[in-house]
Coordinates of C-alpha atoms and ligand atoms in Angstrom, one line a residue:
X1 CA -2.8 15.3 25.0
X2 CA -5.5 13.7 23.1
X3 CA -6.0 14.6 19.8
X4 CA -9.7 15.0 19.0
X5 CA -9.7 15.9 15.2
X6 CA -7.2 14.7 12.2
X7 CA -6.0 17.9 12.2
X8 CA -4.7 17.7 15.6
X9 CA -3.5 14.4 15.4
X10 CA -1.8 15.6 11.8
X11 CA -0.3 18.4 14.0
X12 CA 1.0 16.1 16.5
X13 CA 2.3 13.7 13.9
X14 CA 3.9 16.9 12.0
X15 CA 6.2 17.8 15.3
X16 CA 7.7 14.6 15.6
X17 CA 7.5 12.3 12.2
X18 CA 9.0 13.6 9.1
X19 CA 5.8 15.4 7.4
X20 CA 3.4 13.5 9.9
X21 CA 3.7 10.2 8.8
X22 CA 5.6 7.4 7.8
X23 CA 5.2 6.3 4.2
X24 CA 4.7 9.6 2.1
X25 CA 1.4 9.2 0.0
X26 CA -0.3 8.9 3.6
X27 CA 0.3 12.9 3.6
X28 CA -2.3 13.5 1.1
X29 CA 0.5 15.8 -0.5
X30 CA -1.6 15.7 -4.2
X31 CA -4.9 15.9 -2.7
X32 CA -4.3 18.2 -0.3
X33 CA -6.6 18.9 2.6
X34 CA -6.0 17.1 6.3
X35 CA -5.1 13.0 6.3
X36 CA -6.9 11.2 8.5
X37 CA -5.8 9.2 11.5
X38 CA -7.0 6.1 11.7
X39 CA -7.9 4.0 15.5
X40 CA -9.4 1.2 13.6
X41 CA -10.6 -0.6 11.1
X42 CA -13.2 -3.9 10.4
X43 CA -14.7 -5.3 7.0
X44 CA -14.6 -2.9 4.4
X45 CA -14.6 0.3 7.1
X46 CA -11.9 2.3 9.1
X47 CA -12.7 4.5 11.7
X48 CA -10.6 7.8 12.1
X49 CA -9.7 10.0 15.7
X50 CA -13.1 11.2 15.5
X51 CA -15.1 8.3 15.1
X52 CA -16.3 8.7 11.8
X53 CA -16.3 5.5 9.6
X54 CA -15.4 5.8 6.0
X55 CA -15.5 3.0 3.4
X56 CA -12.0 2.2 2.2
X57 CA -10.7 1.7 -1.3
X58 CA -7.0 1.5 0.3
X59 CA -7.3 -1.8 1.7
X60 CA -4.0 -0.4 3.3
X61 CA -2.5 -0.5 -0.1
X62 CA -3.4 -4.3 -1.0
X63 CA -3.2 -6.3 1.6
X64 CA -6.8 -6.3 3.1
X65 CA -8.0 -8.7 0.5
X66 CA -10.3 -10.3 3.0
X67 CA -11.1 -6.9 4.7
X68 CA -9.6 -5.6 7.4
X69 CA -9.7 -7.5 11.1
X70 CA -10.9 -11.0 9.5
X71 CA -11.4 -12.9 12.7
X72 CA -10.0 -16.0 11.4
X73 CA -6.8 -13.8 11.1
X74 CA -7.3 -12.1 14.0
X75 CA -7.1 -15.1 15.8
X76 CA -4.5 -17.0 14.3
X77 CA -2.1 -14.0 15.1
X78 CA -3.5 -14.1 18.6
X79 CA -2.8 -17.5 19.4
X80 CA 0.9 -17.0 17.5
X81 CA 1.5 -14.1 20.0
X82 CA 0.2 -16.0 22.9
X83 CA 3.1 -18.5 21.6
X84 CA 6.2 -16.0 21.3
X85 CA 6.4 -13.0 19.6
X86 CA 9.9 -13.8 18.0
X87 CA 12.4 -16.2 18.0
X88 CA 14.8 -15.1 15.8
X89 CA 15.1 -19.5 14.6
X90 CA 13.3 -21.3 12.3
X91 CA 9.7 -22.5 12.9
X92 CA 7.2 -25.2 11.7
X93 CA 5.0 -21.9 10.4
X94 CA 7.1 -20.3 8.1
X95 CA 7.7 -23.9 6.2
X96 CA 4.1 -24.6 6.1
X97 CA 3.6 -21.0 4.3
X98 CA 6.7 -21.8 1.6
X99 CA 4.9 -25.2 1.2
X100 CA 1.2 -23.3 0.8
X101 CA 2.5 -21.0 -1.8
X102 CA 4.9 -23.3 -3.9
X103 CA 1.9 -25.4 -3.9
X104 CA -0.6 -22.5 -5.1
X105 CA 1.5 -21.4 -7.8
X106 CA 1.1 -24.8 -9.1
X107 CA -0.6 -24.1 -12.1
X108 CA -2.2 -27.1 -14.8
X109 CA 1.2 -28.6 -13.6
X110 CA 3.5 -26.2 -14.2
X111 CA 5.5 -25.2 -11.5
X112 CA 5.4 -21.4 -10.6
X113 CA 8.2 -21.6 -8.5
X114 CA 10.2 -24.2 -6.7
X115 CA 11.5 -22.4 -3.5
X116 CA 10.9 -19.4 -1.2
X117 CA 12.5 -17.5 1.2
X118 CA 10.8 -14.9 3.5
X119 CA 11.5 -11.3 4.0
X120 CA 9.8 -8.1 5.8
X121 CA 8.5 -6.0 3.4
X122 CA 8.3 -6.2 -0.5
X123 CA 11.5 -3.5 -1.1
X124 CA 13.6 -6.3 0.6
X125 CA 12.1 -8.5 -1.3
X126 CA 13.4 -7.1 -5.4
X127 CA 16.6 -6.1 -3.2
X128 CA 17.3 -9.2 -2.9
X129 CA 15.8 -10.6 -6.3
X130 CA 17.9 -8.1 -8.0
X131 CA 21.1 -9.4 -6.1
X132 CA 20.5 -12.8 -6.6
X133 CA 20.5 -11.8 -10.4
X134 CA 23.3 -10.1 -10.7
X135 CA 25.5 -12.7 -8.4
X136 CA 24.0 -15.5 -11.0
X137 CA 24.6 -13.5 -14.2
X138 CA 27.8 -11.5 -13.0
X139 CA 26.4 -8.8 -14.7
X140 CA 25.7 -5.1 -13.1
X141 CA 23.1 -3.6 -15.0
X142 CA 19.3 -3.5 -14.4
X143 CA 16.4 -3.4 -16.8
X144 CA 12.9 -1.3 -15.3
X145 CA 9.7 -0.1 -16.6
X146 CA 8.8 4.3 -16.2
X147 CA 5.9 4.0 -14.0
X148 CA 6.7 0.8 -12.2
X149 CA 6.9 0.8 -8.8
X150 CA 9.3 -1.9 -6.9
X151 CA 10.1 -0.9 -3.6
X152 CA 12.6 2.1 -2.3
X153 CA 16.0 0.6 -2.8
X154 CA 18.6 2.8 -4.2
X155 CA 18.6 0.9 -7.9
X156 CA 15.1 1.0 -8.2
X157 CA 13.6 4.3 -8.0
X158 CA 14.2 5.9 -11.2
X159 CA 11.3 7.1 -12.6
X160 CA 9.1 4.7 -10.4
X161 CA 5.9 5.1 -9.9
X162 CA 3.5 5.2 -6.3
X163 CA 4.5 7.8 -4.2
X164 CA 7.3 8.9 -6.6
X165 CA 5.0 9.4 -9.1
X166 CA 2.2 11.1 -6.8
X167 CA 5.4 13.4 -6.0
X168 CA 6.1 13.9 -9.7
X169 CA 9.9 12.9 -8.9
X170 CA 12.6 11.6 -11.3
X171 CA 14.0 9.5 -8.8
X172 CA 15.4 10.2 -5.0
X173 CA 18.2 12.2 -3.8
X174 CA 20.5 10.6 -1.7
X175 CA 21.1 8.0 -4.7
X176 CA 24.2 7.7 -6.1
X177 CA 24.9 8.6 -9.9
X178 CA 26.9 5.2 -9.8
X179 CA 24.0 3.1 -8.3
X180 CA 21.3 4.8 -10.9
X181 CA 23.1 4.7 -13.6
X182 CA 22.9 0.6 -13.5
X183 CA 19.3 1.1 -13.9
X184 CA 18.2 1.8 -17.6
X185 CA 14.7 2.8 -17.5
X186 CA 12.3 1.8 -20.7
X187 CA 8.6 3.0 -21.4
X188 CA 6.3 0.1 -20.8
X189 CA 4.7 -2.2 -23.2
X190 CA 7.3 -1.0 -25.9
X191 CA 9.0 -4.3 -27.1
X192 CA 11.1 -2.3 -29.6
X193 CA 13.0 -0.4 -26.4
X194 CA 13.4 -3.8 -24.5
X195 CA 15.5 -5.2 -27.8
X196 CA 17.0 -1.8 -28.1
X197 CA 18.3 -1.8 -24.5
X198 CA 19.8 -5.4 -24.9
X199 CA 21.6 -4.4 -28.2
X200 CA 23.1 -1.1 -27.2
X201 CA 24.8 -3.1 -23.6
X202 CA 25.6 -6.8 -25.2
X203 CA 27.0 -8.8 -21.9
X204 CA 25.8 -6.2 -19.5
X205 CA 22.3 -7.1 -18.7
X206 CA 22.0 -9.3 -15.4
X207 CA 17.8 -9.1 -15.6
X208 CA 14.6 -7.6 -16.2
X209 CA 12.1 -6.5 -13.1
X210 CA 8.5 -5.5 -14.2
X211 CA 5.4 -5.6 -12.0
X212 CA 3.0 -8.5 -13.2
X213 CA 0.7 -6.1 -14.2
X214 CA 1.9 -2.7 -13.4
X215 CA -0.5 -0.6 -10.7
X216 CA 2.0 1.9 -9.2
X217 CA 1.2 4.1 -12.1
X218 CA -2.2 3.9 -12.4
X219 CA -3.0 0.4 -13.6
X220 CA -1.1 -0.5 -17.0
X221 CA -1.9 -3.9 -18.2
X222 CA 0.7 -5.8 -19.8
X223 CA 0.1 -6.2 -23.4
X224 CA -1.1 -9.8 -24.2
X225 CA 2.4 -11.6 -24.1
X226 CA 4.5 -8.6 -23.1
X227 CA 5.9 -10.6 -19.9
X228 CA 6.2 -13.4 -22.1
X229 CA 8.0 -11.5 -24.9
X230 CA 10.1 -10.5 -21.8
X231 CA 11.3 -13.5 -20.2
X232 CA 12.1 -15.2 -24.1
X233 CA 14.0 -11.7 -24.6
X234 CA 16.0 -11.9 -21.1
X235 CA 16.7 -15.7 -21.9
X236 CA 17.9 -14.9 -25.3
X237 CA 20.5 -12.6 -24.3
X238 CA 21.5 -14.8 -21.1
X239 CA 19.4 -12.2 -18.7
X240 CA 16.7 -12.9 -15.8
X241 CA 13.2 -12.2 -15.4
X242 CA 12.1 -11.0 -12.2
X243 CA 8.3 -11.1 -12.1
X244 CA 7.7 -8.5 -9.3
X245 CA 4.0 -9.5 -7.9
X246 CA 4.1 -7.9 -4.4
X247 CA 1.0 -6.0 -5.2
X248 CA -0.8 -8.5 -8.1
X249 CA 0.6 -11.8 -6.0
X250 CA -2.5 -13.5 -4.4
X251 CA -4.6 -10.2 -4.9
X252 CA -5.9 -10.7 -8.3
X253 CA -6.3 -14.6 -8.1
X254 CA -4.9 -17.4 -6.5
X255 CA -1.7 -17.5 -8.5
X256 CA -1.3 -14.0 -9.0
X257 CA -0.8 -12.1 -12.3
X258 CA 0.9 -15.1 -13.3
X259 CA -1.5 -17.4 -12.8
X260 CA -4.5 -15.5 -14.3
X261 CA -1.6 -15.4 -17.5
X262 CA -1.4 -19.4 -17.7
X263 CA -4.8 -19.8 -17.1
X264 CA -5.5 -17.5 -20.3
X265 CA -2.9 -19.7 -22.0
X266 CA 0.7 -17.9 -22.0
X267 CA 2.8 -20.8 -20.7
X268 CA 5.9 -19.2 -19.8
X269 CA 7.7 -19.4 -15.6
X270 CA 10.0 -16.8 -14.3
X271 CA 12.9 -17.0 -12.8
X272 CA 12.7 -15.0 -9.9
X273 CA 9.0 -14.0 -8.3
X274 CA 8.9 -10.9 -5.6
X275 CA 5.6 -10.9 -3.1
X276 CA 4.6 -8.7 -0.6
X277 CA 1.2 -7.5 1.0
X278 CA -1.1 -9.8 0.8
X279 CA 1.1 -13.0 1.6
X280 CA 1.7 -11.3 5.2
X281 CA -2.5 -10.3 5.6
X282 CA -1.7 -7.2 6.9
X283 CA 1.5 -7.8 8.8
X284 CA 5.2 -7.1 7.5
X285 CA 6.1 -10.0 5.0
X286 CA 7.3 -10.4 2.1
X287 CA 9.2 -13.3 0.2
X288 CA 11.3 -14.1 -3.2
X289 CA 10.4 -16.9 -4.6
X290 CA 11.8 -19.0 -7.9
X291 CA 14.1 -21.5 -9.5
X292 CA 15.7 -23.8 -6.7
X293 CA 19.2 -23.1 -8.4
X294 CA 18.7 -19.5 -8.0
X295 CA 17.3 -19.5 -4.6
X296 CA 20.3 -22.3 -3.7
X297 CA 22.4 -19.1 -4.4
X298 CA 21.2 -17.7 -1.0
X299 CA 23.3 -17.7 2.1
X300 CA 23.6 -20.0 3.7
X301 CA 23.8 -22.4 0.8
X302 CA 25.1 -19.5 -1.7
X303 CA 27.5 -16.8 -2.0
X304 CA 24.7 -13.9 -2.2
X305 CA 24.2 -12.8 1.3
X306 CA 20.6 -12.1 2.4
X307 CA 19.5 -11.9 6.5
X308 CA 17.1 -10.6 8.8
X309 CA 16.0 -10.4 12.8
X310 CA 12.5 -10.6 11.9
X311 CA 12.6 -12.5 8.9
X312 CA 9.6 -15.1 8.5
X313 CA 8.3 -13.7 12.1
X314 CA 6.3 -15.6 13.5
X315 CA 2.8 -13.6 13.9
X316 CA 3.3 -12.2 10.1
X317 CA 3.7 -15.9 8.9
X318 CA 0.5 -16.9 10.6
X319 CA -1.6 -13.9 9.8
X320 CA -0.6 -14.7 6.0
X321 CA -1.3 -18.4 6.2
X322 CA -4.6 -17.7 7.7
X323 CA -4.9 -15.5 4.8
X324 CA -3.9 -17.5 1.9
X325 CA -6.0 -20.6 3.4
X326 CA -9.2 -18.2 3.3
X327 CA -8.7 -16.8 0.0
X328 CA -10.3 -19.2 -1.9
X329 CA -12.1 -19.2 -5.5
X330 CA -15.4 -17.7 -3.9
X331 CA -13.6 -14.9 -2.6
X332 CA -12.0 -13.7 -5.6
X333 CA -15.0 -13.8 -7.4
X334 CA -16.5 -11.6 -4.7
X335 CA -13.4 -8.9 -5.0
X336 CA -13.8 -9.3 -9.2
X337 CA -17.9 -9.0 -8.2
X338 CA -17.6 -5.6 -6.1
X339 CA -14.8 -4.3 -8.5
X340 CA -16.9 -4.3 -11.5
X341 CA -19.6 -2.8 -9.7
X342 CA -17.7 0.3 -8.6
X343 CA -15.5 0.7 -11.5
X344 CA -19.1 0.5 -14.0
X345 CA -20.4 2.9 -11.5
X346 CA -17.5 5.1 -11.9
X347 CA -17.6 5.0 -15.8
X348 CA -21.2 5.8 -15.6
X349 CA -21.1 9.0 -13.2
X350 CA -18.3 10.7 -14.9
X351 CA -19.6 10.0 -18.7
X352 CA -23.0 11.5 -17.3
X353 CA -20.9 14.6 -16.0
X354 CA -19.1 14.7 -19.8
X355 CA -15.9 13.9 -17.8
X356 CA -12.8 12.9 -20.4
X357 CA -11.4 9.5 -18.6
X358 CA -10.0 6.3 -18.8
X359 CA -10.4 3.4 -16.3
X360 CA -7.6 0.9 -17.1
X361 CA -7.9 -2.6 -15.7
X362 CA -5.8 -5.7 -14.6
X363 CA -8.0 -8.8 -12.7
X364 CA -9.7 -6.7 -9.9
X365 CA -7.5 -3.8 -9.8
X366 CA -8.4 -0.9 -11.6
X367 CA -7.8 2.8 -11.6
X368 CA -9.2 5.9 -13.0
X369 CA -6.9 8.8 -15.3
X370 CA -8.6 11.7 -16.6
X371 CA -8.0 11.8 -20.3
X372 CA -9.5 10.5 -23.3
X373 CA -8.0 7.1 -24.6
X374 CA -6.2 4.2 -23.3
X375 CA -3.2 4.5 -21.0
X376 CA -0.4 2.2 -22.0
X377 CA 2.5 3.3 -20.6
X378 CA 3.4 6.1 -17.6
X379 CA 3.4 8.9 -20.3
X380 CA 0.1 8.2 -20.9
X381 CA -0.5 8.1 -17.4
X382 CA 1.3 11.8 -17.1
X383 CA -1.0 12.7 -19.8
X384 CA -4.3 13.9 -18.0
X385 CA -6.0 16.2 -15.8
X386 CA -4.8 15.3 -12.6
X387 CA -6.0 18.2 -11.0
X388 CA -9.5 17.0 -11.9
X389 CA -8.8 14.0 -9.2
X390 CA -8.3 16.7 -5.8
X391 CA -12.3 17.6 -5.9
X392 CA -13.2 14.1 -6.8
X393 CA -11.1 12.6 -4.2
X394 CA -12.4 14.8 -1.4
X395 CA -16.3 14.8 -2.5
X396 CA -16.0 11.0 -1.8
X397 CA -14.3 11.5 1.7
X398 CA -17.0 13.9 2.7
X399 CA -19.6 11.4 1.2
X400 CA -17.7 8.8 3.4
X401 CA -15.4 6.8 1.3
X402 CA -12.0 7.1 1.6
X403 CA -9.9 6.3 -1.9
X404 CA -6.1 6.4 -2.4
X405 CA -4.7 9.9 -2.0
X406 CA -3.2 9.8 -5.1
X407 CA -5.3 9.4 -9.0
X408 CA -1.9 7.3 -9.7
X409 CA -3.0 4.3 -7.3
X410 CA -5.1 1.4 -7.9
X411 CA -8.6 1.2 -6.1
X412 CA -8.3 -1.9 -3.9
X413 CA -11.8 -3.8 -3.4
X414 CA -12.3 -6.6 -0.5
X415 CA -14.3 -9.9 0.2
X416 CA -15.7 -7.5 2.6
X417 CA -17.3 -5.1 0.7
X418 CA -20.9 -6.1 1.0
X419 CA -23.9 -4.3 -0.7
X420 CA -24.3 -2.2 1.9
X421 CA -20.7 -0.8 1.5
X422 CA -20.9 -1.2 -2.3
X423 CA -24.4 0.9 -1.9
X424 CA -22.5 3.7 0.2
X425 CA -19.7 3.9 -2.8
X426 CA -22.3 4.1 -5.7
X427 CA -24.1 6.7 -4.4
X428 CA -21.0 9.1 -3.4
X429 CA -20.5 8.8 -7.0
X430 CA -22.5 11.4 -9.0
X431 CA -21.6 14.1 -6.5
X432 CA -18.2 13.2 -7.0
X433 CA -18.2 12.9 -10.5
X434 CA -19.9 16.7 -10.4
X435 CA -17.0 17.7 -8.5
X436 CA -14.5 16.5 -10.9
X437 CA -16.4 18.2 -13.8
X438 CA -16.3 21.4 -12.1
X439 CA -12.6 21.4 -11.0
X440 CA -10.3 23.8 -12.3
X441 CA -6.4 23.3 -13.0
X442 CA -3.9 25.0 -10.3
Ligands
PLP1 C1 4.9 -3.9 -7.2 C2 5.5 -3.5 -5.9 N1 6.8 -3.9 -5.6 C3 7.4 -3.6 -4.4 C4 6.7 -2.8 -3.5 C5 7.4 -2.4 -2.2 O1 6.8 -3.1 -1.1 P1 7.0 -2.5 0.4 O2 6.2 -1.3 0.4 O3 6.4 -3.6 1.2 O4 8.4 -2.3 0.6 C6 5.4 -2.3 -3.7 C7 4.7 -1.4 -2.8 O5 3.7 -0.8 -3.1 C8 4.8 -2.7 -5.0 O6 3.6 -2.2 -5.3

């Protein structure tokens, strides 16, 4: 049978895939109300079961950042699939994408990083950062961030943010007490915790993971020179610093998070770098990059054992090169353009509704919590009226727009998102805005 509606197609999904879908925010468990189904998607629209376009803040989570269905893309993973879907050996492709990105995180001549190696998806990705770290160190435990979001392997998900946090969940089951209890967790942007942590475990500490700029939370923004502070605190006390940019990396300028910080004068380079979404343009890759000697410690050169049947696939690699080749200086400024415009727009609709909230910004990405006063850290970020974001959310799906189902995700803009799309946004807005004003909690 066809399904005709989303609710159908939810229904469908429901009878055979664990709550209907495959990655849990997609339910639209703190939003409530039916997820869509999406057939396709061009620019800065999808199209759901039903026909009806929406413009879309999802981006499908980041990695959109030229909009979705970019010809040039398109055709690049065309012609890669006319080739061979997958070899399972090396190819000329995946070299030419380590060679792209070593050479983009080149920065006033500091080199980013000095090797890569390509996974599937960005949990693989720290996975693999985190055991490269502990085989360098020979050390166990793990330093993370409350709110930070790095992918769902079992070390990582204590008090992590995206779809953990959306869930209000401490963690997972199904992790051991053993695994988790080499994760110590620290509230973000508090330097006095991260000197705490090293002092109370002397010897113990193989690294330190934190998102560039954290946006699994709501955005938090580093404080100017936190990952700095971080990397000189790691170093001090013989720990790494794992930069974790799947989600900043090539989204918020052409060096990441990390390039925007040594363009603003922080000269600092990390040991260990984590991307994901938008290095793969839509397809499943990811990558670790860093210091040769720590990327040396790799199989087959290393004792820290990393593999994969897929890894550095062949129509991932080119989608991502055709990616990273288009997303040049002009279209960043676009994305920075169409983010201000949306996130101004959104400032000035809910002041004019007398609407507490805070929209927190890092480069382009930007999200909105409903509270007075900054949000710093993912107490902060707990700290609001959530259940003001339910109406808001679903005023601006029935208006057309489709946001992240969840107030605890970043808004993703596109080069894509022309005036006419920008136009549709702003003037969903107030009515939204009105919505949220006349929520009420539970
Ligand atoms: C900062 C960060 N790290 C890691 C991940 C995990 O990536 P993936 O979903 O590709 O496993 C994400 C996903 O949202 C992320 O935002």
């Amino acid at each position: 049978m066809n399904a005709t509606t989303n609710a159908d197609a939810a229904a469908r999904a429901r009878a055979v895939i664990p709550g209907g879908v495959n990655s849990p925010v997609r339910a639209f468990g703190s939003v409530g109300g039916t997820p869509l189904s999406i057939v396709s998607a061009r620019g800065p629209l999808v199209t759901d079961v039903t026909g009806r376009e929406y413009v879309d803040l999802v981006a499908s989570w980041g990695p959109a950042l030229l909009g979705h269905a970019q010809p040039d893309v398109v055709a690049a993973v065309q012609a890669a699939a006319a080739r061979g879907l997958s070899f399972g050996a090396s190819t000329p492709g995946e070299t030419d994408l380590a060679e792209h990105v070593i050479e983009r995180l080149r920065v006033g001549g500091t080199a980013g990083i000095e090797k890569l190696r390509l996974v599937s998806t960005g949990t693989e990705a720290t996975m693999t950062a985190i055991r490269i770290a502990r085989g360098a160190t020979g050390r166990d435990v793990i330093v993370k961030f409350a709110g930070h979001y790095h992918g769902h392997s079992d070390g990582l998900l204590a008090e992590s943010g995206s779809g953990v946090a959306t869930l209000g969940l401490p963690g997972s089951a199904g992790v051991p007490a053993a695994i988790a209890g080499l994760t110590l967790v620290l509230p973000y942007n508090d330097r006095d915790a991260v000197l705490a942590a090293f002092a109370a475990h002397p010897g113990r500490i193989a690294a330190i993971i934190a998102e560039a700029a954290g946006a699994n939370a709501g955005v938090l923004a580093p404080d100017e020179g936190f990952n700095r502070f971080l990397i000189e605190t790691a170093h001090a006390h013989g720990a790494l610093f794992l930069l974790d940019e799947v989600l900043t990396g090539f989204r918020v300028g052409p060096a990441g998070w990390w390039g925007l910080e040594q363009a603003a004068g922080q000269s600092w380079v990390p040991d260990l770098v984590t991307f994901g979404k938008v290095i793969g343009g839509g397809m499943p890759l990811a990558a670790i990059g860093g210091r040769a000697d720590l990327l040396d410690l790799l199989a087959p050169l290393g004792p820290v054992y990393q593999a994969g049947t897929l890894s550095g696939n062949p129509l991932a690699v080119a989608a991502g090169l055709a990616t990273l080749r288009l997303a040049d200086a002009e279209v960043y400024g676009r994305v920075d353009a169409a983010a201000s415009v949306v996130s101004n727009a959104l400032d000035d609709a809910l002041t004019a509704e007398g609407v507490a909230h805070a929209v927190s910004w890092a480069g382009s990405l930007f999200s909105v919590a409903f509270r007075e006063g900054a949000v710093r850290d993912y107490a902060d970020a707990r700290d609001q009226e959530a259940w003001r974001y339910p109406a808001f959310f679903h005023a601006m799906l029935d208006a057309g727009v489709s946001l992240p189902p969840s107030v605890f995700e970043a808004w993703f803009l596109t080069a894509a998102h022309d005036e006419a799309a920008l136009g549709r946004i702003l003037d969903a807005l107030p009515a939204a805005a009105r919505a949220a004003a006349a929520a009420t909690p539970g």
